[in-house]
């Protein structure tokens, strides 16, 4: 069995993104280990293994928090959209950091157990009926398994093999992983804290995730409710710029990119068939819009990639009511041609007054 897919190509933006991410992880670990020993109780006589386990565990939680904040932040403000770029590498790095944390735990706390380390880990706490002694390790194990599954299936091969809808639903595991990490931390680690600095940081991080998701959901809900009828408003005629798009969000959550090209409007899905990249951020050249993420191109009139490529995205119908451009929420099958809608002719300019014969100023 084989799957035809086009892997993501490296480019300068990806190198910069990953370099910034790695530098951020290294800086966090260094600050945690060496600059905040008193604040985080590292001035107490703990071993290097415990200190490292704390650092990598805290780093994994922070990285997971940032990942879950990027999505709603980008929905609330387009200036955060570049952070979505290459977020899968962010997730893979988080899985490695969490795995390192688990390794330090296993090889220190349970290295001297008379039984197998994994067995010792599972039997360390077994009081299911009370908070003290609750097996919080189970939540950590579950979260780690989720992160490893997400990292293993982040490659383009699995996106193509599973299809984008299935792949996207599988990657909702990120939310299950985050809730498990929150339970792991609150039921276990925070119980032994001598000071509450990390407790406050944990609450701020978890609160940011909840608040951002609620804010994004409420905003999109109010925008959908404000729209009248089946047709959704996109923008006023005068707001369009030739070669660029305006993006509209439909009541079902899908986004549509409406382009102005040589005085005519066309609409296609905002999600690239490759990795759901934001097509609406691309510029049109010769009827083709280029995905800003990985360079895939589509004809905005029919949603088809130029030959020999075969990718297709859905198209949409448009109409102009007054000076408002509207899009119908029912998507056409991917690759369906839709006749572009011309912009209305501007009203003729009034002719200058001609003075009558013999009239004087």
Coordinates of C-alpha atoms in Angstrom, one line a residue:
X1 CA 0.0 0.0 0.0
X2 CA 1.3 3.4 -0.8
X3 CA 0.0 7.0 -0.3
X4 CA 0.9 9.8 -2.7
X5 CA 1.6 12.9 -0.8
X6 CA 3.8 16.0 -1.1
X7 CA 6.0 16.6 1.9
X8 CA 6.4 20.1 3.4
X9 CA 9.5 21.8 2.1
X10 CA 11.9 23.6 4.4
X11 CA 12.2 27.3 3.8
X12 CA 13.8 30.3 5.7
X13 CA 10.6 31.0 7.7
X14 CA 10.5 27.4 9.0
X15 CA 14.2 27.6 10.1
X16 CA 13.6 30.9 11.9
X17 CA 10.4 29.6 13.5
X18 CA 12.1 26.4 14.8
X19 CA 15.2 28.4 15.9
X20 CA 13.1 30.8 18.0
X21 CA 11.2 27.8 19.5
X22 CA 14.4 25.9 20.5
X23 CA 15.9 29.1 21.9
X24 CA 12.8 29.7 23.9
X25 CA 12.9 26.2 25.4
X26 CA 16.6 26.5 26.2
X27 CA 16.0 29.9 27.9
X28 CA 13.1 28.6 29.9
X29 CA 15.1 25.6 31.2
X30 CA 18.1 27.8 32.1
X31 CA 15.9 30.3 33.9
X32 CA 14.1 27.6 35.8
X33 CA 17.2 25.8 36.8
X34 CA 19.7 28.6 37.5
X35 CA 18.0 31.9 37.9
X36 CA 15.0 31.1 40.1
X37 CA 16.2 28.5 42.7
X38 CA 14.9 30.4 45.7
X39 CA 11.6 31.3 44.1
X40 CA 11.0 27.7 43.1
X41 CA 12.4 26.1 46.3
X42 CA 15.5 24.9 44.4
X43 CA 17.6 26.3 47.2
X44 CA 16.5 23.2 49.2
X45 CA 18.8 20.2 49.0
X46 CA 17.2 18.4 46.0
X47 CA 19.1 16.2 43.6
X48 CA 19.9 17.2 40.1
X49 CA 17.5 14.6 38.7
X50 CA 14.6 16.0 40.6
X51 CA 15.5 19.6 39.6
X52 CA 15.7 18.5 35.9
X53 CA 12.4 16.6 36.2
X54 CA 10.7 19.8 37.5
X55 CA 12.2 21.9 34.8
X56 CA 11.2 19.7 31.9
X57 CA 7.8 19.1 33.4
X58 CA 7.1 22.8 33.8
X59 CA 8.5 23.5 30.3
X60 CA 6.1 20.9 28.8
X61 CA 3.2 22.5 30.5
X62 CA 4.1 26.0 29.4
X63 CA 4.6 24.8 25.8
X64 CA 1.3 23.0 25.8
X65 CA -0.4 26.1 27.1
X66 CA 1.2 28.3 24.4
X67 CA 0.1 25.9 21.7
X68 CA -3.5 26.0 22.9
X69 CA -3.5 29.8 23.2
X70 CA -2.3 30.3 19.6
X71 CA -5.5 29.1 17.9
X72 CA -8.0 31.3 19.7
X73 CA -5.6 34.3 19.7
X74 CA -5.4 34.1 15.9
X75 CA -9.2 33.9 15.7
X76 CA -9.5 37.0 17.8
X77 CA -6.7 39.0 16.1
X78 CA -5.2 38.3 12.6
X79 CA -1.8 39.5 13.8
X80 CA -1.4 36.2 15.6
X81 CA -1.8 34.2 12.4
X82 CA 1.9 33.8 11.7
X83 CA 2.2 31.8 15.0
X84 CA 0.0 29.1 13.5
X85 CA 2.7 28.5 10.9
X86 CA 4.7 25.4 11.7
X87 CA 2.8 24.7 14.9
X88 CA 3.2 21.0 14.4
X89 CA 6.9 21.3 15.0
X90 CA 5.9 23.0 18.3
X91 CA 3.9 20.0 19.3
X92 CA 6.6 17.5 18.4
X93 CA 9.1 19.5 20.5
X94 CA 6.6 19.5 23.4
X95 CA 6.3 15.7 23.2
X96 CA 10.1 15.3 23.4
X97 CA 10.2 17.7 26.4
X98 CA 7.4 15.7 28.2
X99 CA 9.2 12.4 27.4
X100 CA 12.4 13.8 29.0
X101 CA 10.4 14.7 32.1
X102 CA 9.0 11.2 32.3
X103 CA 12.5 9.7 31.9
X104 CA 13.9 11.7 34.8
X105 CA 10.9 10.6 37.0
X106 CA 11.3 6.9 36.1
X107 CA 15.1 6.9 36.5
X108 CA 15.1 8.6 39.8
X109 CA 12.0 8.0 41.9
X110 CA 11.6 4.4 40.8
X111 CA 15.2 3.4 39.9
X112 CA 15.7 1.8 43.3
X113 CA 12.4 0.0 43.4
X114 CA 12.6 -3.8 44.0
X115 CA 10.0 -4.2 41.2
X116 CA 10.0 -3.0 37.6
X117 CA 10.1 0.8 37.3
X118 CA 6.8 1.0 35.4
X119 CA 5.1 -1.2 38.0
X120 CA 6.5 0.9 40.8
X121 CA 5.2 4.0 39.0
X122 CA 1.7 2.6 38.8
X123 CA 1.6 1.4 42.4
X124 CA 3.2 4.5 44.0
X125 CA -0.2 6.0 44.7
X126 CA -3.3 3.9 44.8
X127 CA -5.8 5.9 46.9
X128 CA -8.6 6.4 44.5
X129 CA -11.0 7.6 47.2
X130 CA -9.1 10.6 48.4
X131 CA -6.9 13.5 47.0
X132 CA -3.9 12.6 49.1
X133 CA -2.3 9.6 47.5
X134 CA -4.5 9.7 44.4
X135 CA -2.8 8.1 41.4
X136 CA -2.1 11.3 39.6
X137 CA 0.6 9.5 37.6
X138 CA -2.1 8.0 35.4
X139 CA -3.1 11.4 34.1
X140 CA 0.6 12.1 33.2
X141 CA 0.9 8.8 31.4
X142 CA -2.3 9.4 29.5
X143 CA -1.2 12.9 28.5
X144 CA 2.2 11.6 27.4
X145 CA 0.6 8.9 25.2
X146 CA -1.6 11.6 23.6
X147 CA 1.4 13.8 22.9
X148 CA 3.3 11.0 21.4
X149 CA 0.4 10.0 19.1
X150 CA 0.0 13.6 18.0
X151 CA 3.8 13.9 17.3
X152 CA 3.9 10.6 15.4
X153 CA 1.0 11.5 13.2
X154 CA 2.1 15.1 12.5
X155 CA 3.9 14.2 9.3
X156 CA 2.3 15.0 5.9
X157 CA 2.1 11.2 5.2
X158 CA -0.5 10.8 7.9
X159 CA -2.4 13.9 6.9
X160 CA -2.8 12.5 3.4
X161 CA -3.4 8.9 4.5
X162 CA -6.0 9.8 7.1
X163 CA -7.6 12.7 5.1
X164 CA -7.7 16.2 6.6
X165 CA -11.1 15.7 8.4
X166 CA -10.0 12.5 10.2
X167 CA -6.5 13.9 10.9
X168 CA -8.0 17.1 12.4
X169 CA -10.4 15.1 14.7
X170 CA -7.5 12.9 15.8
X171 CA -5.5 16.0 16.7
X172 CA -8.3 17.2 19.0
X173 CA -6.5 14.8 21.4
X174 CA -4.4 17.9 22.3
X175 CA -7.3 19.1 24.5
X176 CA -7.6 15.7 26.3
X177 CA -3.8 15.9 26.8
X178 CA -4.1 19.4 28.3
X179 CA -6.9 18.4 30.7
X180 CA -4.9 15.4 31.8
X181 CA -1.8 17.5 32.4
X182 CA -3.9 19.9 34.4
X183 CA -5.2 17.0 36.6
X184 CA -1.7 15.5 36.8
X185 CA -0.3 18.8 38.1
X186 CA -3.2 19.8 40.4
X187 CA -3.6 16.4 42.0
X188 CA 0.0 15.6 42.4
X189 CA 2.7 18.2 42.0
X190 CA 0.9 21.1 43.6
X191 CA 0.1 19.0 46.7
X192 CA 3.8 19.1 47.8
X193 CA 4.5 22.7 47.0
X194 CA 6.3 24.7 49.8
X195 CA 5.5 28.0 48.2
X196 CA 2.8 28.9 45.7
X197 CA 4.8 30.6 42.9
X198 CA 4.4 27.6 40.5
X199 CA 0.7 27.3 41.6
X200 CA 0.0 30.9 40.6
X201 CA 1.8 30.4 37.3
X202 CA -0.1 27.2 36.6
X203 CA -3.5 28.9 37.3
X204 CA -2.6 31.8 35.1
X205 CA -1.7 29.5 32.2
X206 CA -4.8 27.4 32.5
X207 CA -6.9 30.5 32.9
X208 CA -5.5 32.0 29.8
X209 CA -6.4 29.0 27.7
X210 CA -10.0 29.0 29.1
X211 CA -10.5 32.7 28.7
X212 CA -9.1 32.9 25.1
X213 CA -11.2 29.9 23.9
X214 CA -14.3 31.4 25.5
X215 CA -13.6 34.8 24.0
X216 CA -13.1 33.4 20.5
X217 CA -16.2 31.3 20.7
X218 CA -18.4 34.2 22.0
X219 CA -17.1 36.5 19.3
X220 CA -17.7 34.1 16.4
X221 CA -21.1 33.2 17.8
X222 CA -22.1 36.9 18.0
X223 CA -20.8 37.5 14.5
X224 CA -22.8 34.5 13.1
X225 CA -26.0 35.6 14.9
X226 CA -25.7 39.2 13.6
X227 CA -25.8 38.0 10.0
X228 CA -29.2 38.1 8.3
X229 CA -30.6 35.2 6.3
X230 CA -28.7 32.4 4.5
X231 CA -26.4 34.7 2.6
X232 CA -23.5 35.8 4.7
X233 CA -22.0 39.3 4.4
X234 CA -18.4 39.6 3.4
X235 CA -17.5 43.2 3.0
X236 CA -18.5 46.4 1.2
X237 CA -17.6 46.7 -2.5
X238 CA -15.2 49.5 -1.8
X239 CA -13.3 47.5 0.8
X240 CA -11.8 45.1 -1.7
X241 CA -8.3 45.5 -3.1
X242 CA -7.4 44.1 -6.5
X243 CA -5.4 40.8 -6.2
X244 CA -6.3 40.2 -2.5
X245 CA -9.1 38.6 -0.5
X246 CA -11.6 39.4 2.2
X247 CA -12.3 36.4 4.5
X248 CA -15.8 35.6 5.8
X249 CA -16.7 33.2 8.5
X250 CA -19.9 31.2 7.9
X251 CA -22.3 30.0 10.6
X252 CA -21.1 26.4 10.3
X253 CA -17.5 27.6 11.2
X254 CA -16.0 27.3 7.6
X255 CA -14.1 30.3 6.3
X256 CA -14.4 31.6 2.7
X257 CA -11.9 33.8 0.9
X258 CA -13.5 36.2 -1.5
X259 CA -11.0 37.7 -4.1
X260 CA -11.1 40.7 -6.3
X261 CA -9.4 40.1 -9.6
X262 CA -9.5 42.5 -12.5
X263 CA -12.9 44.0 -11.4
X264 CA -14.5 40.6 -10.7
X265 CA -15.2 38.7 -7.5
X266 CA -14.6 34.9 -6.9
X267 CA -14.8 32.8 -3.7
X268 CA -13.1 29.6 -2.7
X269 CA -12.5 27.9 0.7
X270 CA -10.0 29.6 2.9
X271 CA -8.4 26.2 3.8
X272 CA -5.7 24.9 1.5
X273 CA -6.2 21.2 0.6
X274 CA -2.6 20.5 1.6
X275 CA -2.5 21.5 5.3
X276 CA -5.5 23.8 5.7
X277 CA -3.2 26.8 5.2
X278 CA -5.0 30.3 5.0
X279 CA -5.5 30.8 1.3
X280 CA -7.1 34.2 1.9
X281 CA -3.7 35.6 2.9
X282 CA -2.3 34.8 -0.5
X283 CA -2.1 37.2 -3.5
X284 CA -3.5 36.4 -6.9
X285 CA -1.2 36.2 -9.9
X286 CA -2.6 35.2 -13.3
X287 CA -5.9 33.9 -11.7
X288 CA -3.9 31.8 -9.3
X289 CA -3.8 32.3 -5.5
X290 CA -0.7 31.0 -3.7
X291 CA -1.0 29.4 -0.2
X292 CA 1.4 31.4 2.0
X293 CA 2.4 28.3 3.9
X294 CA 3.7 25.9 1.3
X295 CA 3.1 27.5 -2.1
X296 CA 0.2 25.4 -3.3
X297 CA -1.8 27.3 -6.0
X298 CA -5.5 27.4 -7.0
X299 CA -7.5 29.1 -9.7
X300 CA -10.0 31.2 -7.7
X301 CA -12.7 30.7 -10.4
X302 CA -12.9 26.9 -10.0
X303 CA -10.7 26.0 -7.0
X304 CA -8.4 23.7 -9.0
X305 CA -4.6 23.6 -8.9
X306 CA -2.9 24.1 -12.3
X307 CA -1.9 20.9 -14.1
X308 CA -0.2 18.6 -13.4
X309 CA -1.3 19.0 -9.8
X310 CA -4.7 17.7 -8.8
X311 CA -5.6 19.4 -5.6
X312 CA -9.1 21.0 -5.4
X313 CA -10.9 23.2 -2.9
X314 CA -14.7 24.1 -2.7
X315 CA -16.0 27.2 -4.4
X316 CA -18.9 29.5 -3.4
X317 CA -21.6 31.6 -5.0
X318 CA -21.5 35.4 -4.6
X319 CA -24.0 38.2 -5.0
X320 CA -23.9 42.0 -4.5
X321 CA -26.8 43.6 -2.5
X322 CA -26.5 47.3 -2.6
X323 CA -22.9 47.9 -1.9
X324 CA -22.5 44.7 0.2
X325 CA -20.8 41.5 -1.1
X326 CA -22.5 38.4 0.2
X327 CA -21.6 34.7 -0.1
X328 CA -23.9 31.7 0.0
X329 CA -23.0 29.3 2.8
X330 CA -23.5 26.1 0.8
X331 CA -20.1 25.1 -0.7
X332 CA -19.9 23.7 -4.2
X333 CA -18.1 20.4 -4.7
X334 CA -14.3 21.0 -4.9
X335 CA -13.2 22.1 -8.4
X336 CA -16.6 23.5 -9.4
X337 CA -16.4 26.5 -11.8
X338 CA -18.4 29.6 -10.7
X339 CA -18.8 32.6 -13.0
X340 CA -17.0 35.6 -11.4
X341 CA -19.3 38.4 -10.3
X342 CA -18.4 41.8 -11.8
X343 CA -18.3 44.8 -9.6
X344 CA -21.0 47.4 -10.4
X345 CA -19.9 50.2 -12.7
X346 CA -19.3 53.4 -10.8
X347 CA -21.9 56.1 -11.4
X348 CA -20.9 58.5 -14.2
X349 CA -19.4 61.7 -13.1
X350 CA -21.7 64.7 -13.6
X351 CA -20.9 66.8 -16.7
X352 CA -19.5 70.2 -16.0
X353 CA -21.9 73.1 -16.4
X354 CA -21.5 74.8 -19.8
X355 CA -22.1 78.6 -19.6
X356 CA -24.8 79.8 -21.9
X357 CA -23.9 82.0 -24.9
X358 CA -23.4 85.6 -23.7
X359 CA -23.3 84.7 -20.1
X360 CA -20.6 86.3 -18.0
X361 CA -19.0 85.0 -14.8

